[in-house]
Amino acid sequence: MPNNLDLVRTTFLADSLGLGPHWIYNQEKLARLYPEGTLTLDNPHSSYHPKRSKGQFTHFGDQMLVLLRSLTPTQAWSFPIFQSTWLKSMASYDGYIDGATKDSLENLPATPGSTSNDLSGASRIFPLFLLNLELPELIRAARQQTEMTHGDPLVIDTAEFLTRTIQHLSDGKDLAAALEQSAAASYPALPAVDWLQKAKDAASRNTPNETAAEFGLTCHIPEAFPATIQYLYRWLNNGAEKSSHALLQILSENNLAGGDTSARAMPLAAILSAAGCPLPAELYSQLDHASEIDQLLSLLTPQPATPPFEKITFPGANGDHLDARLELPTGPIRATALFAHCFTCGKASRAATAISRQLADQGIATLRFDFTGLGNSDGDFANTSFLSNVDDLLAAADHLRQTHAAPSLLIGHSLGGAAVLAAAGRIPELTHVATIGAPAEPAHVTHLFEDGLDEIQEKGKATVTLAGRPFTIGQKFLTDLQDHNQPEQIAALRKNLLILHSPTDNIVGIENAGQIYSAAKHPKSFLSLPQSDHLLTDPTQADYVANLIATWFTSR
C-alpha cells in the first residue's frame, strides 16, 4: 500500500531534479554537465527558466502545486475551484509560459483551454490521490484536471492510464501487472496496449539514451508516453529494487536523455513511489516549497476520528444542572466508570480527558463531569464542599444507573480521589475504586488556601487564588471537612482498591498513599508513578495511568 503523502512529495522532487537538464536535447552536453548523474538539485542550464534556481520547480511542478493548493479549502476535488485557483496563479506567473498555458489563459473558462498534446497536462494529477475518492471519481477528476489545459484526447486518456496504474499498485499488484491491466482498459483514443508493448520491447535493447532518442524527446504524447514507460520496464528488468537510490537512478537516466525531462520524471516518480520506492527525504527537504507542501499535505491528511461521546446534563446534589461527557467505546461496552476530577480542575483537565478516553478505547464507558459551580456546571462554588462533591458523585452514579448502567469502577484524582473513597460505600454495584494522587484526609486541601482561612472563619467566605484563578471558598467547605471521618470510610470500603501516587508529588505527598493503604482492608494495591507530577501534565503519563487502571480492572 503506497504512502500517498510521500508519493506526492516524490513527484515534486522529481520535477525539481529535472529542472537542471530541462529542455536540453544534446545528450553529450548533459553527460558533460552531469558526469555522476542528476542525483542532486541544480540550477537550470537551458534558457527557458531564467527566474528559477536549484530547489525550485519548472512550470509543471508549479502547476501541480496550484492543484494541491486548490484541494485544501474543501479537502475535495472541485473543478471550479481548481480552474479559479489556476487562473489566478498563472495570470501573474513569473516562470515559463508554454503554449498550453498561454492558450488556456486566453480561452478559459471555455474548456479545453488548449488543444495541446503535451504529456505535462497528465503529469500533474498526483495530488488527487490524497483525496478519499473511489476509482471512478478519481479517474473523472484526473481527466477533468488534464482537459482544462490539454484538450488532446491522448493526454486525457494518459491521465486515466496513470491513475489506474497507481490504483492497481495500491491494491497490491506488482508493477508489471499494474501496467498491463491499466493498458487493457478501454480508452477513447490512447493505444495503450501497443505503446506499452513498444516500451517493453525497447527496454530490453539499446541504452536508455538511445531508446529515448529513438522514441523522441519532445513534450508530445506519442513520443513522451513510451519514452517514459520504458524506464519502468528497465527498473523491472534490473531487479525492481525498492530503494530511494534505485528511484534516483531511474530519474537520473531519464534526465540524462534530455528533452522534456520533468514531464516524464513526474509520472515516473509517482509510479515508482507507489511501487514501493521510498522518498529520498533529505533531498526532498532541500526543496524551496517543502515546508508549504508539507503544510498543505497535513491539511489533506485524514485526522483521527473524534472518539464517540454523549453530552449529558443531570441534577447535582443541590439541584443544579451538572455538565458531563460520557466517553464511549467504538465497540461493545464492557463496563461503566465514573471519574472525579481534582480540586477546582474540571472535567476538561488533561488527566480527566486522557484517562476517560483511554478507558473508552479499552471498552469502558467513562463519565466525567464538572462538580457544582465549576466548568460548565451550574451553581455557586462558594456553597459547595467536600461532602457536596461526594453527593454530586452519587448523583452522577444514579444518572448512569438510570440511563446506561451503574458504574462498577470509580476513579478519583487528587481531592476527587478522596471523594470517591467517601462515596464508594454508597454505590452497591461498585466493584473497583482507583485513586490518583489522593490525600488521605480531605482537609489536606486547605493548605492550598491557608492564607484565606482566617477570613473564611471571620466573614463566612473568602476569595482565594488557585492555579491563577479566583475561587470563593465558603465556611461550609471547612465545616464539612471537620465533620468527615475519612479513615473510617476507607476501612469500611471493602472494594478492590488501587492507589496510584507519584513519589515526587509536591502537592499531595507520597505519605498520603501510605496512610490510605494502611487504613484500607484487602483487596488493595499500590503502584508508584515515578515519572509523574501531581496533575499528570505529561500526556504519556496520563495514558500510562489509564492503561494501568484498565489492566487492573479487567483482570479481576
XYZ file of C-alpha atoms in Angstrom:
556
model
C 0.000 0.000 0.000
C 1.714 3.219 -1.089
C 2.116 6.230 1.109
C 0.275 8.849 -0.947
C 1.849 11.689 1.025
C 5.322 10.544 0.020
C 4.083 9.811 -3.496
C 3.213 13.484 -3.886
C 6.469 14.608 -2.250
C 8.468 12.348 -4.567
C 6.697 13.749 -7.612
C 7.584 17.319 -6.653
C 11.178 16.259 -6.051
C 11.303 14.623 -9.486
C 10.274 17.847 -11.184
C 12.945 19.811 -9.320
C 15.605 17.230 -10.214
C 14.534 17.635 -13.833
C 14.906 21.429 -13.717
C 18.676 21.460 -14.336
C 18.628 19.476 -17.608
C 15.136 20.537 -18.696
C 14.750 21.075 -22.442
C 18.385 20.367 -23.250
C 18.310 17.936 -26.162
C 22.058 17.403 -26.516
C 22.802 14.166 -24.654
C 26.573 14.667 -24.930
C 26.251 18.066 -23.267
C 24.185 16.535 -20.463
C 26.828 13.851 -19.949
C 29.419 16.590 -19.516
C 27.225 18.595 -17.175
C 26.312 15.589 -15.041
C 29.124 13.010 -15.089
C 27.730 11.491 -11.848
C 24.117 11.790 -12.925
C 21.405 14.135 -11.667
C 21.439 12.950 -8.067
C 21.381 16.441 -6.578
C 19.366 19.580 -7.230
C 20.805 22.004 -9.746
C 20.213 25.333 -11.451
C 18.644 25.221 -14.932
C 21.125 25.008 -17.798
C 18.705 25.979 -20.569
C 17.355 29.435 -21.328
C 13.747 28.515 -20.543
C 13.863 29.103 -16.778
C 15.852 32.297 -16.144
C 13.949 33.054 -12.916
C 14.398 29.625 -11.375
C 17.233 28.161 -9.313
C 18.001 24.820 -7.708
C 15.361 23.593 -5.329
C 12.603 25.286 -7.316
C 10.205 23.845 -9.906
C 9.634 24.011 -13.618
C 6.279 25.386 -14.686
C 4.992 21.792 -14.497
C 5.798 21.432 -10.806
C 4.469 24.916 -10.132
C 1.149 23.976 -11.728
C 0.992 20.768 -9.702
C 1.440 22.951 -6.608
C -1.524 25.031 -7.809
C -3.586 21.839 -7.966
C -2.508 20.899 -4.436
C -3.445 24.350 -3.152
C -6.864 24.115 -4.792
C -7.726 20.930 -2.892
C -7.248 22.280 0.621
C -10.258 24.629 1.009
C -12.781 21.788 0.726
C -10.470 18.763 1.028
C -12.191 17.542 -2.114
C -11.956 17.788 -5.883
C -13.749 20.809 -7.280
C -13.189 21.689 -10.910
C -14.435 25.302 -10.442
C -12.059 25.847 -7.518
C -9.136 24.358 -9.453
C -9.902 26.464 -12.505
C -10.236 29.633 -10.444
C -7.029 28.913 -8.496
C -5.133 28.073 -11.685
C -6.281 31.233 -13.491
C -5.406 33.469 -10.568
C -1.981 31.862 -10.117
C -0.960 31.660 -13.768
C -2.169 35.160 -14.674
C 0.669 36.580 -12.561
C 3.111 33.700 -13.035
C 6.775 34.697 -13.333
C 8.030 31.425 -14.815
C 7.947 29.992 -18.311
C 4.580 30.183 -20.080
C 4.283 27.283 -22.517
C 1.794 27.088 -25.369
C -0.860 25.194 -23.434
C -0.746 27.731 -20.614
C -0.827 30.715 -22.962
C -3.833 29.373 -24.879
C -5.643 28.407 -21.673
C -5.196 31.875 -20.179
C -6.836 33.281 -23.299
C -9.638 30.738 -23.685
C -10.736 29.688 -20.194
C -13.344 29.266 -18.795
C -14.138 27.567 -22.104
C -12.793 24.019 -21.816
C -10.479 22.748 -23.094
C -8.264 25.761 -22.782
C -5.943 24.425 -25.470
C -5.589 21.500 -27.855
C -2.104 20.679 -26.558
C -0.942 17.061 -26.721
C 1.923 17.569 -24.246
C 2.378 14.881 -21.591
C 2.699 17.579 -18.921
C -1.067 18.010 -18.645
C -1.324 14.474 -17.285
C 1.873 14.738 -15.244
C 0.469 16.977 -12.512
C -2.547 14.878 -11.400
C -0.921 13.224 -8.381
C -2.232 15.418 -5.513
C -5.645 13.967 -6.371
C -4.517 10.716 -4.756
C -4.660 12.457 -1.387
C -8.459 12.552 -1.626
C -10.686 9.730 -0.470
C -12.139 9.011 -3.899
C -13.333 5.768 -5.386
C -11.610 4.860 -8.660
C -14.370 6.148 -10.995
C -14.411 9.527 -9.218
C -10.619 9.659 -9.166
C -10.469 8.960 -12.907
C -13.073 11.631 -13.565
C -11.095 14.178 -11.532
C -7.830 13.279 -13.282
C -9.421 13.623 -16.712
C -11.072 16.946 -15.804
C -7.846 18.338 -14.377
C -5.982 17.454 -17.555
C -8.609 18.506 -20.054
C -8.800 22.012 -18.619
C -5.492 22.961 -20.257
C -4.686 19.984 -22.527
C -7.556 19.042 -24.799
C -5.886 16.298 -26.830
C -7.719 13.001 -26.089
C -4.401 11.121 -25.906
C -3.254 13.247 -22.964
C -6.597 12.947 -21.192
C -6.535 9.159 -21.628
C -2.957 9.100 -20.331
C -4.134 10.775 -17.135
C -6.586 7.895 -16.710
C -3.889 5.320 -17.509
C -1.606 6.768 -14.814
C -4.484 6.853 -12.337
C -5.357 3.224 -12.976
C -1.720 2.152 -12.678
C -1.252 3.741 -9.274
C -4.588 2.377 -8.070
C -3.605 -1.151 -9.121
C -0.350 -0.732 -7.185
C -2.384 0.464 -4.199
C -4.409 -2.724 -4.454
C -1.242 -4.786 -4.092
C -0.463 -5.691 -7.697
C 3.133 -5.671 -8.891
C 4.214 -3.068 -11.421
C 4.150 -5.340 -14.493
C 0.590 -6.447 -13.738
C -0.487 -2.890 -12.884
C 0.790 -1.590 -16.226
C -0.792 -4.387 -18.222
C -4.179 -4.151 -16.538
C -4.192 -0.374 -16.936
C -3.373 -0.695 -20.626
C -6.187 -3.229 -21.092
C -8.838 -0.701 -20.045
C -10.974 0.855 -22.750
C -9.743 4.314 -23.820
C -11.363 6.567 -26.423
C -8.038 7.414 -28.070
C -4.979 6.008 -26.284
C -3.424 2.893 -27.942
C -2.173 1.880 -24.522
C -1.542 -1.810 -25.245
C 0.538 -1.044 -28.349
C 2.534 1.748 -26.715
C 3.126 -0.365 -23.628
C 4.482 -3.229 -25.734
C 6.645 -0.782 -27.656
C 8.155 0.488 -24.391
C 8.604 -3.033 -23.011
C 10.432 -4.240 -26.127
C 12.654 -1.171 -26.200
C 13.701 -1.573 -22.577
C 15.476 -4.828 -23.410
C 17.650 -3.361 -26.150
C 19.986 -0.406 -26.504
C 20.824 2.092 -23.778
C 18.237 4.289 -22.094
C 19.513 7.309 -24.036
C 19.355 5.512 -27.350
C 15.849 4.229 -26.701
C 14.577 7.622 -25.535
C 16.088 9.299 -28.595
C 14.501 6.639 -30.799
C 11.068 7.383 -29.365
C 11.635 11.144 -29.312
C 12.448 13.561 -26.525
C 9.775 16.209 -27.053
C 6.724 17.026 -24.963
C 4.287 15.398 -27.381
C 2.409 12.403 -26.042
C 3.157 9.904 -28.866
C 6.877 10.321 -28.059
C 6.739 11.034 -24.328
C 4.418 8.174 -23.315
C 6.580 5.228 -24.473
C 9.762 7.124 -23.613
C 8.504 7.355 -20.019
C 7.208 3.804 -19.675
C 10.446 2.237 -20.940
C 12.206 3.386 -17.758
C 9.687 1.452 -15.664
C 10.445 -1.733 -17.563
C 14.168 -1.105 -17.135
C 13.575 -0.893 -13.379
C 11.760 -4.229 -13.528
C 14.459 -5.819 -15.700
C 17.168 -4.689 -13.266
C 15.596 -6.381 -10.271
C 12.903 -3.891 -9.201
C 14.951 -2.682 -6.238
C 12.674 -0.800 -3.848
C 15.046 1.854 -2.577
C 15.381 5.613 -2.826
C 18.729 5.046 -4.568
C 17.058 2.965 -7.294
C 14.396 5.645 -7.758
C 17.037 8.371 -8.109
C 18.968 6.263 -10.608
C 15.898 5.877 -12.842
C 15.155 9.609 -12.604
C 18.793 10.337 -13.453
C 18.669 8.095 -16.537
C 15.551 9.941 -17.645
C 17.149 13.347 -17.079
C 20.343 12.433 -18.954
C 18.258 11.538 -22.005
C 17.268 15.213 -22.245
C 14.300 16.963 -23.762
C 11.165 17.272 -21.663
C 12.761 15.690 -18.608
C 10.293 16.898 -15.977
C 7.087 15.872 -17.736
C 8.466 12.317 -17.879
C 10.023 12.415 -14.405
C 6.837 13.253 -12.524
C 4.779 10.178 -13.509
C 7.910 8.017 -13.234
C 8.414 9.151 -9.648
C 4.756 8.699 -8.725
C 4.581 5.159 -10.102
C 7.893 4.079 -8.564
C 6.801 5.538 -5.235
C 3.525 3.619 -5.451
C 5.546 0.508 -6.328
C 7.443 0.798 -3.037
C 10.462 3.036 -3.605
C 10.829 5.318 -0.556
C 11.111 9.086 -0.671
C 14.701 10.471 -0.653
C 13.725 12.532 2.363
C 16.930 14.519 2.829
C 16.908 15.622 -0.797
C 13.208 16.473 -0.625
C 13.839 18.713 2.398
C 16.028 20.916 0.184
C 13.106 21.987 -1.997
C 12.160 25.639 -1.628
C 8.497 24.698 -1.255
C 8.976 21.663 1.002
C 7.513 23.379 4.071
C 4.488 24.686 2.195
C 3.874 21.306 0.587
C 4.057 19.562 3.951
C 1.639 22.060 5.447
C -0.815 21.518 2.591
C -0.422 17.759 2.911
C -1.222 17.994 6.615
C -4.471 19.781 5.765
C -5.417 16.943 3.424
C -4.370 14.142 5.762
C -7.369 12.498 7.441
C -7.352 13.365 11.132
C -8.181 10.754 13.750
C -11.901 10.499 14.227
C -13.282 12.192 17.319
C -13.994 9.450 19.840
C -17.735 8.840 20.260
C -19.306 10.505 23.279
C -22.580 11.710 24.736
C -23.017 15.216 26.113
C -25.047 14.903 29.296
C -26.576 17.109 31.973
C -28.034 15.811 35.225
C -29.161 17.358 38.549
C -26.432 17.536 41.172
C -26.623 17.366 44.946
C -28.013 20.923 45.227
C -30.388 20.552 42.267
C -28.088 22.455 39.884
C -27.582 21.134 36.375
C -24.162 19.498 36.115
C -22.384 19.300 32.776
C -20.953 15.898 31.850
C -19.445 13.952 28.991
C -19.716 10.188 28.599
C -16.782 8.817 26.618
C -17.958 5.760 24.705
C -16.111 2.786 23.224
C -16.296 2.294 19.460
C -17.231 -1.332 20.110
C -19.211 -3.122 22.813
C -19.314 -1.556 26.288
C -17.541 -3.877 28.726
C -18.197 -1.783 31.835
C -19.113 1.697 33.048
C -16.838 4.009 35.030
C -17.144 7.384 36.762
C -14.264 9.887 37.002
C -13.948 12.594 39.686
C -11.630 15.471 38.792
C -9.118 17.215 41.058
C -9.905 20.227 43.252
C -11.162 23.149 41.077
C -9.848 21.401 37.907
C -12.991 20.470 35.976
C -13.798 17.623 33.609
C -11.668 19.145 30.838
C -8.416 18.705 32.751
C -5.674 16.822 30.944
C -5.899 13.878 33.342
C -9.697 13.630 33.194
C -9.743 13.828 29.403
C -6.866 11.475 28.666
C -7.831 8.825 31.204
C -11.515 8.815 30.243
C -10.730 8.475 26.546
C -8.126 5.777 27.111
C -10.565 3.772 29.207
C -13.222 4.175 26.498
C -10.713 2.875 23.940
C -10.495 -0.261 26.075
C -14.243 -0.780 26.217
C -15.015 1.081 29.449
C -17.615 3.833 29.011
C -16.467 6.631 31.327
C -18.438 9.596 32.606
C -16.555 12.750 33.622
C -18.386 15.823 34.879
C -17.885 19.255 36.408
C -18.689 19.448 40.106
C -21.229 22.099 41.134
C -20.036 25.639 40.407
C -17.113 24.541 38.221
C -16.570 24.368 34.465
C -19.894 24.363 32.621
C -21.960 23.204 35.587
C -24.468 25.473 37.268
C -24.371 26.525 40.893
C -22.235 28.636 43.190
C -18.877 27.124 44.089
C -18.932 29.107 47.353
C -21.867 26.966 48.525
C -20.143 23.657 47.816
C -17.995 21.473 49.996
C -16.207 18.151 50.036
C -19.399 16.416 51.083
C -21.421 18.124 48.333
C -18.809 16.777 45.907
C -19.468 13.302 47.300
C -23.198 13.852 46.798
C -22.549 15.048 43.223
C -20.702 11.783 42.608
C -23.643 9.817 43.922
C -25.982 11.826 41.683
C -23.747 11.030 38.691
C -23.769 7.330 39.593
C -27.549 7.406 39.867
C -27.816 9.065 36.443
C -25.661 6.323 34.926
C -27.758 3.709 36.721
C -30.951 5.085 35.175
C -29.660 5.767 31.646
C -26.922 3.211 30.979
C -25.581 1.054 33.806
C -24.404 1.826 37.304
C -20.640 2.311 37.497
C -18.564 -0.682 38.516
C -15.376 1.416 38.502
C -14.840 4.724 40.340
C -11.720 6.833 39.668
C -10.707 9.972 41.537
C -7.834 12.399 41.024
C -6.436 14.373 43.982
C -9.365 15.621 46.103
C -11.588 13.742 43.650
C -9.756 10.631 44.875
C -10.750 11.425 48.433
C -14.326 11.969 47.228
C -14.548 8.560 45.546
C -13.239 6.884 48.696
C -16.057 8.556 50.617
C -18.728 7.797 48.013
C -17.783 4.229 47.110
C -19.567 2.537 50.010
C -22.879 4.063 48.881
C -22.790 2.653 45.338
C -23.752 -1.024 45.720
C -22.900 -2.016 42.135
C -19.344 -0.745 42.505
C -16.537 -3.320 42.494
C -13.374 -1.251 41.934
C -12.019 2.090 43.166
C -8.839 3.786 41.902
C -7.255 6.922 43.355
C -4.575 9.098 41.750
C -2.538 11.413 43.962
C -5.303 11.427 46.577
C -4.920 12.927 50.069
C -5.583 10.585 52.988
C -7.579 13.355 54.675
C -9.741 15.747 52.588
C -8.682 18.579 54.915
C -5.253 18.346 53.321
C -6.565 20.608 50.569
C -6.827 23.574 52.916
C -3.097 24.217 52.662
C -3.780 25.486 49.135
C -5.674 28.463 50.531
C -4.343 28.707 54.098
C -3.853 32.482 53.744
C -7.633 32.815 53.460
C -8.620 30.588 56.375
C -8.914 33.407 58.912
C -11.078 35.458 56.568
C -13.344 32.456 55.886
C -13.862 31.922 59.628
C -14.434 35.637 60.271
C -16.589 36.553 57.252
C -18.017 33.186 56.219
C -16.176 33.152 52.899
C -13.060 34.422 51.141
C -11.864 34.752 47.573
C -8.605 32.900 47.071
C -6.387 32.342 44.060
C -5.865 28.743 42.978
C -3.826 27.887 39.872
C -4.039 31.531 38.835
C -7.836 31.729 39.035
C -10.061 33.283 41.762
C -12.386 30.994 43.733
C -14.705 31.834 46.603
C -14.431 29.338 49.447
C -17.293 29.281 51.975
C -17.458 28.253 55.634
C -19.454 25.147 54.666
C -16.343 23.779 52.957
C -14.351 23.911 56.210
C -17.198 22.660 58.392
C -17.824 19.571 56.271
C -14.121 18.726 56.298
C -14.104 18.801 60.115
C -17.161 16.599 60.376
C -15.960 13.898 57.968
C -14.141 10.783 59.193
C -12.167 9.624 56.138
C -10.163 6.764 57.784
C -13.429 5.184 58.868
C -14.810 5.443 55.330
C -11.659 3.839 53.864
C -11.668 0.992 56.386
C -15.305 0.198 55.551
C -14.707 0.265 51.807
C -14.170 -3.456 51.115
C -13.860 -2.867 47.364
C -10.951 -3.644 45.088
C -8.712 -0.619 45.708
C -5.858 0.673 43.545
C -3.752 3.541 44.926
C -1.620 5.392 42.363
C 0.775 8.078 43.562
C 3.982 9.768 42.466
C 6.886 9.748 44.941
C 7.782 13.236 43.675
C 4.282 14.691 44.098
C 4.884 18.119 45.689
C 1.180 18.915 46.117
C -0.007 15.787 47.919
C 2.956 13.956 49.411
C 3.552 10.238 48.926
C 2.919 9.619 52.634
C -0.787 10.061 51.867
C -0.738 6.921 49.720
C 0.760 5.005 52.635
C -1.930 6.234 55.013
C -4.719 5.249 52.604
C -3.134 1.842 52.094
C -2.807 1.276 55.848
C -6.408 2.281 56.508
C -7.847 0.096 53.742
C -8.641 -3.591 54.021
C -7.803 -6.096 51.326
C -8.088 -6.374 48.348
C -5.816 -3.369 47.842
C -2.805 -2.470 45.687
C -0.342 0.401 45.478
C 1.584 1.408 42.344
C 4.166 4.176 42.186
C 4.182 6.742 39.365
C 7.838 7.810 39.445
C 7.746 9.917 36.268
C 4.572 11.871 37.072
C 3.715 15.170 38.656
C 0.552 15.713 40.669
C -1.606 16.897 37.763
C -0.312 14.340 35.223
C 0.604 17.175 32.884
C 2.654 14.820 30.697
C 0.053 13.190 28.400
C 2.107 9.997 28.164
C 1.802 9.613 31.936
C -1.952 10.138 31.805
C -2.158 7.397 29.159
C 0.077 5.186 31.294
C -2.190 5.645 34.311
C -5.266 4.850 32.214
C -3.677 1.649 30.939
C -2.715 0.620 34.483
C -6.273 1.153 35.696
C -7.807 -0.678 32.734
C -5.459 -3.648 33.104
C -6.086 -3.848 36.859
C -9.854 -3.530 36.422
C -10.251 -6.053 33.591
C -8.004 -8.657 35.201
C -10.424 -9.148 38.102
